[in-house]
Coordinates of N, CA and C in Angstrom, one line a residue:
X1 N -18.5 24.2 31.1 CA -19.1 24.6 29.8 C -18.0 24.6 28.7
X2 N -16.6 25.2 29.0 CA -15.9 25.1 28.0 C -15.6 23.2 27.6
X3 N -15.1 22.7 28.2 CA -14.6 21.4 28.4 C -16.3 21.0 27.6
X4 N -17.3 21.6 27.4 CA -18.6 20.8 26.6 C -18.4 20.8 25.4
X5 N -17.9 22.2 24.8 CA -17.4 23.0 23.4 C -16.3 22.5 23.2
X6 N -15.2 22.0 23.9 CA -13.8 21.4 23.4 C -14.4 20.1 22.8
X7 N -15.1 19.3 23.8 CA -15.5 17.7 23.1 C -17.0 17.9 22.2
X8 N -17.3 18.9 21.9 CA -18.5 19.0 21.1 C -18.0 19.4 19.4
X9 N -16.6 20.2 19.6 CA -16.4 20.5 18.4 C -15.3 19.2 18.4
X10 N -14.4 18.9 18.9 CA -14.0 17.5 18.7 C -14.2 16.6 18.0
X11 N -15.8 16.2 18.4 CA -16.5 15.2 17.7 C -17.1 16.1 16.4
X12 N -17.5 16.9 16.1 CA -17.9 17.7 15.4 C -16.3 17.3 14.2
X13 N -16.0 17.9 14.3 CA -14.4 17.9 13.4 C -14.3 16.0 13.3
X14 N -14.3 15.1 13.9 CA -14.0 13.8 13.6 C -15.4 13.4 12.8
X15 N -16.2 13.8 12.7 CA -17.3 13.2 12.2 C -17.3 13.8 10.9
X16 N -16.8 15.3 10.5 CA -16.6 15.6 9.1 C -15.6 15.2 8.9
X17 N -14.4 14.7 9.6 CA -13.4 13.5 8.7 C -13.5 12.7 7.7
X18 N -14.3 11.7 9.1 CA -15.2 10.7 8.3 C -16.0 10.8 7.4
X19 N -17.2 11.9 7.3 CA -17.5 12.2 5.8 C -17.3 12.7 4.9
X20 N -15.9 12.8 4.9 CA -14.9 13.6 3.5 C -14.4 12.3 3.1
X21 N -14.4 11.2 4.0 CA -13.5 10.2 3.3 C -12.3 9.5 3.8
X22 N -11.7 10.6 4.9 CA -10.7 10.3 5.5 C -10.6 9.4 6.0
X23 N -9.7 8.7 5.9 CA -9.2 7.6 6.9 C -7.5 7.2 7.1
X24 N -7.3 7.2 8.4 CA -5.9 6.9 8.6 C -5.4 5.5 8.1
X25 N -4.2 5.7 7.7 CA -3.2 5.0 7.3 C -3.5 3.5 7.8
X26 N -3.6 2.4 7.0 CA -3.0 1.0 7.8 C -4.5 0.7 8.5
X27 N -5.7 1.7 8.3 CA -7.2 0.8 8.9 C -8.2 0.8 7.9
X28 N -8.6 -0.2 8.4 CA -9.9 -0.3 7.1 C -9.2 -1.6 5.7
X29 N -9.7 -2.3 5.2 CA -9.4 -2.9 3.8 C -9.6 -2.4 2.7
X30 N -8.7 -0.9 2.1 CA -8.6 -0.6 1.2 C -7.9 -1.0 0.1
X31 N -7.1 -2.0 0.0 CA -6.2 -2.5 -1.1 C -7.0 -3.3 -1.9
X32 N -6.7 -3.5 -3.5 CA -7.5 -3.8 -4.1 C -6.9 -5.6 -3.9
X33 N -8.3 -6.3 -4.3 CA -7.9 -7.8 -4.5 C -6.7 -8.2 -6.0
X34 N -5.9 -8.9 -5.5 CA -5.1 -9.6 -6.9 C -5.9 -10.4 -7.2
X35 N -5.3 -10.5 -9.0 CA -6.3 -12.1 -8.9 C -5.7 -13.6 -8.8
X36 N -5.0 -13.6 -8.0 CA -4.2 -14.5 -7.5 C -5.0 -15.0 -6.2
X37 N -4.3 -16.5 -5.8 CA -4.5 -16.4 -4.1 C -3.2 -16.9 -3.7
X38 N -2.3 -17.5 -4.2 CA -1.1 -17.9 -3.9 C -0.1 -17.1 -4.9
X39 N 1.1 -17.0 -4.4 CA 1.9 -16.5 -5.4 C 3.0 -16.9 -5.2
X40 N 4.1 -17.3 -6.1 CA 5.6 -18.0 -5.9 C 6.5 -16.7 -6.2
X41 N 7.9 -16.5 -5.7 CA 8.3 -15.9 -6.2 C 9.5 -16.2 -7.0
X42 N 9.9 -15.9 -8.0 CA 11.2 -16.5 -8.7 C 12.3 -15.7 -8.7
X43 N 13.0 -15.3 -7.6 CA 14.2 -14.8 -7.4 C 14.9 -14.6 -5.8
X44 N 16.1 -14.1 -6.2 CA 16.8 -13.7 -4.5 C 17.2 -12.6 -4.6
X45 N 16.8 -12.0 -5.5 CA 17.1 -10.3 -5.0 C 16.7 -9.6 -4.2
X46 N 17.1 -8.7 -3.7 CA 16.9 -7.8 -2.4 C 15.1 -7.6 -2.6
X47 N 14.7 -7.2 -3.8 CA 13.2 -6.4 -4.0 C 12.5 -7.7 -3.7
X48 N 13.0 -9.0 -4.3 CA 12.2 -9.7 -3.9 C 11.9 -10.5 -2.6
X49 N 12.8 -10.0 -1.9 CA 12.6 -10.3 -0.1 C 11.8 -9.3 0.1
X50 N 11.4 -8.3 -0.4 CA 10.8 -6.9 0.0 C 9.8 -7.1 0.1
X51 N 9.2 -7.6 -1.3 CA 8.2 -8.2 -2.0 C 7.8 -9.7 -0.8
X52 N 8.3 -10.2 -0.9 CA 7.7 -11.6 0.0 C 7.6 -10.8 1.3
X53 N 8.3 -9.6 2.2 CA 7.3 -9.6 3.6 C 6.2 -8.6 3.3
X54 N 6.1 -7.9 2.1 CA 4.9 -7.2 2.5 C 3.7 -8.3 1.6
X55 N 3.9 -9.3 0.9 CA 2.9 -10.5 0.7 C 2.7 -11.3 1.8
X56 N 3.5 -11.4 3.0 CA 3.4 -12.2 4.0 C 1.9 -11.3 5.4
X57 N 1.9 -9.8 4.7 CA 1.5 -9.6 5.9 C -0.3 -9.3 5.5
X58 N -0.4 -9.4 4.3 CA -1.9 -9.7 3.4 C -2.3 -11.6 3.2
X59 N -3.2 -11.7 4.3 CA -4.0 -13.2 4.3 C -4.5 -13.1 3.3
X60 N -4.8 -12.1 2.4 CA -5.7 -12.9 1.0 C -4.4 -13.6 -0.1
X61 N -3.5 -13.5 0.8 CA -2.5 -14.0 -0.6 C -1.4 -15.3 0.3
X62 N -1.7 -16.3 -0.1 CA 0.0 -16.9 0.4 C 0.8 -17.2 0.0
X63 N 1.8 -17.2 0.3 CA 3.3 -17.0 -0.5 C 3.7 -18.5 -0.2
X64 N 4.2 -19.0 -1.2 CA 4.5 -20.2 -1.3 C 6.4 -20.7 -2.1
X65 N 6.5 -22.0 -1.5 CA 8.2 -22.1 -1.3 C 8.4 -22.7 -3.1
X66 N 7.5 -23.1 -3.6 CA 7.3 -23.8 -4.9 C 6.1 -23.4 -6.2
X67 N 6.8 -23.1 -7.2 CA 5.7 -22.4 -8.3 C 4.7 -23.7 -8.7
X68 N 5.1 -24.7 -8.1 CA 4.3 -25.9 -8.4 C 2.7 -25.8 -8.4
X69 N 2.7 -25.3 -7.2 CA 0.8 -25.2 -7.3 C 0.5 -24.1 -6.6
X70 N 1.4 -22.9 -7.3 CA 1.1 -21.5 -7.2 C 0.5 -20.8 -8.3
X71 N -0.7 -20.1 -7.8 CA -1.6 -19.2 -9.2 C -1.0 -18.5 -9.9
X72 N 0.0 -18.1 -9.5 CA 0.9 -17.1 -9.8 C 2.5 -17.3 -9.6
X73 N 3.4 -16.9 -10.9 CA 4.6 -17.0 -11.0 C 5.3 -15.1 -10.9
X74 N 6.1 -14.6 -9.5 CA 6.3 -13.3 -9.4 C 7.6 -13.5 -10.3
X75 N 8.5 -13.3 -11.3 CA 10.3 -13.5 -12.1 C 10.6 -12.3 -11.9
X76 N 11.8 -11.7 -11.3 CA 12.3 -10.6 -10.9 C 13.5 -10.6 -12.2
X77 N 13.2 -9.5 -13.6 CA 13.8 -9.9 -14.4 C 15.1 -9.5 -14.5
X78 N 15.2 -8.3 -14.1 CA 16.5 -7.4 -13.3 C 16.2 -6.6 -12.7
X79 N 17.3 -6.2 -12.0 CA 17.7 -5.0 -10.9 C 18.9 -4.2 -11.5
X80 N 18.6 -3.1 -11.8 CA 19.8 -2.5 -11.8 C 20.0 -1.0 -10.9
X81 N 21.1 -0.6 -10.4 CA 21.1 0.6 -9.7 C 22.6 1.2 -10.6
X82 N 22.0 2.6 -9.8 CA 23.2 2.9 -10.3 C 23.4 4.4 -9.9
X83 N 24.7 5.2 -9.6 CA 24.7 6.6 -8.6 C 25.2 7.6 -9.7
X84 N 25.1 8.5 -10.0 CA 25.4 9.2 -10.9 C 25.7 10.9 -10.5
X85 N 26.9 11.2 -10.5 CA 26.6 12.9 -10.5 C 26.1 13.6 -11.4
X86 N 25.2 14.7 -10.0 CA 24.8 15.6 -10.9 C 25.6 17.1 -11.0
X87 N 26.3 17.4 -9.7 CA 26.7 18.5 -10.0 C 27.9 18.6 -9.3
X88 N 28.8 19.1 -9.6 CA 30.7 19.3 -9.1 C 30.7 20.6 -8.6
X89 N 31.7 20.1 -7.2 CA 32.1 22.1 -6.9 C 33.3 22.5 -7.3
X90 N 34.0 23.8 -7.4 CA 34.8 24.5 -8.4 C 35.6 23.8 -8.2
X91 N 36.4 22.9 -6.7 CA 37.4 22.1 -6.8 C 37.3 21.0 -7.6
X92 N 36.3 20.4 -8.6 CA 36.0 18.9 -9.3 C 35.4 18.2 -8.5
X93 N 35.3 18.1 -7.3 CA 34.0 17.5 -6.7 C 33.5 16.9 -6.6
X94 N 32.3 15.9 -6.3 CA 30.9 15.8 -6.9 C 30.5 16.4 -5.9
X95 N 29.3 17.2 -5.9 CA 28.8 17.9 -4.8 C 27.3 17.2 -4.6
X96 N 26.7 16.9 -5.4 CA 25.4 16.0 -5.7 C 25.3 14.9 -6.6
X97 N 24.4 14.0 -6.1 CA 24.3 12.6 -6.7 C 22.8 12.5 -7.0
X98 N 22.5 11.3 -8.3 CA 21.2 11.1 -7.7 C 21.7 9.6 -8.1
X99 N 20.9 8.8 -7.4 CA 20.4 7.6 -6.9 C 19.4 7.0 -8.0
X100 N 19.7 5.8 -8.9 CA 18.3 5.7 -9.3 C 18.8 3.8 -9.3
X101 N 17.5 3.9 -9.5 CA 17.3 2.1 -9.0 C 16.2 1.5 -9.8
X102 N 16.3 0.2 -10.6 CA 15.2 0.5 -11.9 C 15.0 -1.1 -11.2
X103 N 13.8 -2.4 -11.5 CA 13.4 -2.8 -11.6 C 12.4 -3.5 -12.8
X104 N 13.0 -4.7 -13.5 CA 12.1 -5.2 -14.6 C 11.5 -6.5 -13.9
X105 N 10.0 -6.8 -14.0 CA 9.3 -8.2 -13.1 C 8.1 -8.5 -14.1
X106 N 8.1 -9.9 -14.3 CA 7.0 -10.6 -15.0 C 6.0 -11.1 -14.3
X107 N 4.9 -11.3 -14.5 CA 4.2 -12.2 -13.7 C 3.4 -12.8 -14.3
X108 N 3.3 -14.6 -13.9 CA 3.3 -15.4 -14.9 C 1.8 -16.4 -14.0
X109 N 0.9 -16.6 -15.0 CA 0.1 -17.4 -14.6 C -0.3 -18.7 -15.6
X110 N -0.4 -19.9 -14.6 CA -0.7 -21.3 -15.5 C 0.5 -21.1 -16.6
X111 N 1.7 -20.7 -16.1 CA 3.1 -21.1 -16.9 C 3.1 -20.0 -18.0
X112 N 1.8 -19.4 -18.4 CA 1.6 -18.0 -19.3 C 1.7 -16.5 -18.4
X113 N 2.7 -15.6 -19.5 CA 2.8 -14.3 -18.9 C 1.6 -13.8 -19.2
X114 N 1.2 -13.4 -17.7 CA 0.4 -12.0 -17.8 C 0.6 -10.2 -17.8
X115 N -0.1 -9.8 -18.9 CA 1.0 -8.7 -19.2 C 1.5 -8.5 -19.8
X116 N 2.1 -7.2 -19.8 CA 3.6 -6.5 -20.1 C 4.4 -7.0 -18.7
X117 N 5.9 -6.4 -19.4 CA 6.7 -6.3 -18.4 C 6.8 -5.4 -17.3
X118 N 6.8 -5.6 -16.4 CA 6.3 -4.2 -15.4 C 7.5 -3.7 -14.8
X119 N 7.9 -2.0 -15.0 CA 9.4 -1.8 -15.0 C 8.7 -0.8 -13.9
X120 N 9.6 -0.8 -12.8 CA 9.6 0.3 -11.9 C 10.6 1.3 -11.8
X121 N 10.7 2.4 -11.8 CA 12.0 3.2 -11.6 C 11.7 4.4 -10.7
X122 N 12.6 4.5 -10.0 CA 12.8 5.5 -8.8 C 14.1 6.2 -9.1
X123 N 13.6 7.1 -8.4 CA 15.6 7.9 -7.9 C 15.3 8.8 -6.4
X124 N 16.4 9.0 -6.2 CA 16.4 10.3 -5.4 C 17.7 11.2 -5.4
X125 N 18.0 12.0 -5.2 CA 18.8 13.2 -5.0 C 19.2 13.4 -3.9
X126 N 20.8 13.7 -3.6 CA 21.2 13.6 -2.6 C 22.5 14.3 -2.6
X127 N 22.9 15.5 -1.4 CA 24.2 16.2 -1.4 C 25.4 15.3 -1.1
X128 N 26.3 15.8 -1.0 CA 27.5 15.5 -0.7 C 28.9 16.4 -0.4
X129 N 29.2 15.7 0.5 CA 30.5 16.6 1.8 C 31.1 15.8 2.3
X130 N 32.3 15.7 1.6 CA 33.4 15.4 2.5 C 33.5 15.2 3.9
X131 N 32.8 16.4 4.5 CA 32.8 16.8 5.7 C 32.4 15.9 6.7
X132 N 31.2 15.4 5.6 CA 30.1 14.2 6.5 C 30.0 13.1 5.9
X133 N 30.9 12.4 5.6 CA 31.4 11.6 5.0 C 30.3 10.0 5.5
X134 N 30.7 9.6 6.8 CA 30.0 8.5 7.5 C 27.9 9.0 7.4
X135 N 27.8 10.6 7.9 CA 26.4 10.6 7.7 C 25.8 10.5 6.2
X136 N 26.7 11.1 5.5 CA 26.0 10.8 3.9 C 26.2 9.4 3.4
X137 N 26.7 8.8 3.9 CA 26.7 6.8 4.0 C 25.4 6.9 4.1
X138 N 25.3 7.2 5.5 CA 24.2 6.4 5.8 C 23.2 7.0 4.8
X139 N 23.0 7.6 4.8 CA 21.5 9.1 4.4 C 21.7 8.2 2.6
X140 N 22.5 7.8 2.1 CA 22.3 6.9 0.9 C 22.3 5.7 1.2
X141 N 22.7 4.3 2.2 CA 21.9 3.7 2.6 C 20.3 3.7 2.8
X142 N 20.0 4.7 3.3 CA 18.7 5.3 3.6 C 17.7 4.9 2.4
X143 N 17.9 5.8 1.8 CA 17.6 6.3 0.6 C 17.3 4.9 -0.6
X144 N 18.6 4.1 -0.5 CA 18.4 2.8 -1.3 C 17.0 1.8 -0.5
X145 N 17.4 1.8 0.9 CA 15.9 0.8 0.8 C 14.7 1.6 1.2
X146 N 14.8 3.1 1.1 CA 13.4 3.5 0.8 C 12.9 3.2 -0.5
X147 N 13.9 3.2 -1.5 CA 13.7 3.2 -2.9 C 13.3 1.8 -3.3
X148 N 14.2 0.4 -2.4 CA 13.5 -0.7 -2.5 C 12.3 -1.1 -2.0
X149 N 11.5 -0.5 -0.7 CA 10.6 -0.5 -0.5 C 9.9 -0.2 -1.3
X150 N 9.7 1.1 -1.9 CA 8.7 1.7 -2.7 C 8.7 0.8 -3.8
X151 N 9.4 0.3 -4.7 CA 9.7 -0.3 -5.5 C 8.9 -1.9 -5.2
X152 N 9.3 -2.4 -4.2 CA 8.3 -3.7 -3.7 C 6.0 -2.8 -3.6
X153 N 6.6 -2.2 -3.0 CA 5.2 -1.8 -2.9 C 4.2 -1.2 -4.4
X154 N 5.4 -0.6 -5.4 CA 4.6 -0.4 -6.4 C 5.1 -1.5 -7.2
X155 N 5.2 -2.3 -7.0 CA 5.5 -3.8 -8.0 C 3.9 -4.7 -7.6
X156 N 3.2 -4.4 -6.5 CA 2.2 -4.9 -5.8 C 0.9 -4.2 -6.6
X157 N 1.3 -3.0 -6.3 CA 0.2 -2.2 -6.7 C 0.0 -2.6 -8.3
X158 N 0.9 -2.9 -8.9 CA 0.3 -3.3 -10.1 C -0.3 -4.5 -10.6
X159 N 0.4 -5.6 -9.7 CA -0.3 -6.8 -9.8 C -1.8 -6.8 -9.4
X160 N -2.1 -6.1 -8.6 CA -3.5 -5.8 -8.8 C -4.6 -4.5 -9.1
X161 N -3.6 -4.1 -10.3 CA -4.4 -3.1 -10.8 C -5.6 -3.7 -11.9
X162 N -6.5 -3.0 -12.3 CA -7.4 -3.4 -13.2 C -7.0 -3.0 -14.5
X163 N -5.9 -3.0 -14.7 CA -5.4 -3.7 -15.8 C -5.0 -4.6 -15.9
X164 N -4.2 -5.3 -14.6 CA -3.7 -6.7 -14.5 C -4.8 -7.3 -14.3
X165 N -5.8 -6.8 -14.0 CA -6.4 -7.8 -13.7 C -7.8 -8.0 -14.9
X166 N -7.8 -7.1 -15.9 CA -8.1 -7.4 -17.2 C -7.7 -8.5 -18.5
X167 N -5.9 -8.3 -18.0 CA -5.1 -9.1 -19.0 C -5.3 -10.5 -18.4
X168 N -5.6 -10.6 -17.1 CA -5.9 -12.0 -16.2 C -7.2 -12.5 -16.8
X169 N -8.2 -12.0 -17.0 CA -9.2 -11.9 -17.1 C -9.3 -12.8 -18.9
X170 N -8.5 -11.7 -19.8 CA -8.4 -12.0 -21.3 C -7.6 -13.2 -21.2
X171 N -6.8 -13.3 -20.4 CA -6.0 -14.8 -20.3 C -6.8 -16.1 -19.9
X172 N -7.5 -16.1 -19.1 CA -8.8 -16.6 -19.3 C -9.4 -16.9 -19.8
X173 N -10.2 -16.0 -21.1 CA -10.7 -16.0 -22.1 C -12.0 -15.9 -21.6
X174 N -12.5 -15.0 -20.7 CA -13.5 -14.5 -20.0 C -14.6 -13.7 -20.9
X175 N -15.3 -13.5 -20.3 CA -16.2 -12.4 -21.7 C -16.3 -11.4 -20.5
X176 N -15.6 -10.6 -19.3 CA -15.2 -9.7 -19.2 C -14.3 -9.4 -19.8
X177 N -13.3 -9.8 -20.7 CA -12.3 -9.0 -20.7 C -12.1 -8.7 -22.2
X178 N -11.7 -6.8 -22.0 CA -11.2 -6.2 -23.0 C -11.4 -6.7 -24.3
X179 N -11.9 -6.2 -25.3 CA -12.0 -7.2 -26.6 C -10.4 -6.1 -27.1
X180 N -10.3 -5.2 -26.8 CA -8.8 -5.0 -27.3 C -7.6 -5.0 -26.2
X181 N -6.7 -5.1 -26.6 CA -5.3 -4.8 -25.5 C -5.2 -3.4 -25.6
X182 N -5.3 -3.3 -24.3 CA -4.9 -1.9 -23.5 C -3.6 -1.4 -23.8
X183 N -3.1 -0.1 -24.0 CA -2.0 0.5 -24.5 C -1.2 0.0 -23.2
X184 N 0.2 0.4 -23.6 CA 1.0 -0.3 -22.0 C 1.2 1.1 -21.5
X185 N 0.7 1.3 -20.2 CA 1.6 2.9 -19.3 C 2.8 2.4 -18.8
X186 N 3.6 1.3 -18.6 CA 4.2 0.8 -18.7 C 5.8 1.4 -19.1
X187 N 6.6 1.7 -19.0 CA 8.1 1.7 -20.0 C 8.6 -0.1 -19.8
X188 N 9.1 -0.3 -21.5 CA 9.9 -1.1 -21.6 C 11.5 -0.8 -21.2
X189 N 11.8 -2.5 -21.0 CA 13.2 -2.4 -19.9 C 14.2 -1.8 -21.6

């Protein structure tokens, strides 16, 4: 009897999961479509390796070695990082850093930019001790290619946002698109 009420509210609880909407991580095809189907990328920066394996692991898109007869031009316009103190202990110090890492990327179709410039910027915050000298290495290694990931991942996310894919749309000369240009949410580099 018990073991009926363990698996009865079990299922009971997974079934109002699923009707709230829930769904775990990584199942289902939630990402929106680009309006691309191939994409080139134009650079060697670290973000843009980032950027080519998480396009390598999405079949609606293939990543290709030449912008020649790619729908899409990705130009990684800069990278810049940079570590900065924020706070010193009574001996002068630095006792805290933050981390920030900025990204400027164009994305260019039929040789025309679509868009604005799409500037990404992250940081993170981070102690520091002498003490632990080799672990706060790493723990800011860390920290830089979480920051490049995210950074590849929200460079994605906008290429197929429905804005990008309005200005795609107006570049076209579609009669879906926008009869005005959309404000930029955007910062310029």
């Amino acid at each position: 009897m018990i073991r009926f009420v363990f698996w009865s509210m079990t299922g009971l609880l997974a079934l109002m999961l699923t009707a709230c909407g829930f769904q775990l991580r990584g199942l289902g095809d939630t990402a929106r479509p680009y309006p691309f189907t191939s994409l080139y990328i134009d650079s060697s920066l670290p973000v843009a390796t980032q950027v080519a394996a998480i396009v390598r692991l999405d079949p609606r898109v293939k990543l290709l070695t030449s912008a020649q007869h790619a729908d899409a031009v990705l130009r990684i316009v800069s990278e810049n990082k940079d570590k900065v103190i924020l706070t010193i202990d009574r001996s002068g110090t630095a006792d805290e850093y933050r981390l920030n890492y900025k990204v400027a990327a164009q994305l260019f179709m039929r040789g025309e930019q679509v868009g604005d410039v799409m500037v990404v910027k992250q940081f993170r915050d981070m102690t520091y001790s002498e003490n632990q000298v080799l672990g706060k290495g790493q723990e800011e290694n860390l920290l830089w290619a979480d920051m490049l990931q995210g950074t590849a991942q929200q460079l994605l996310y906008r290429m197929s946002s429905d804005r990008m894919n309005h200005a795609v749309a107006a570049a076209n000369g579609s009669a879906s698109a926008p009869a005005t240009k959309a404000p930029n949410a955007v910062g310029q580099p």
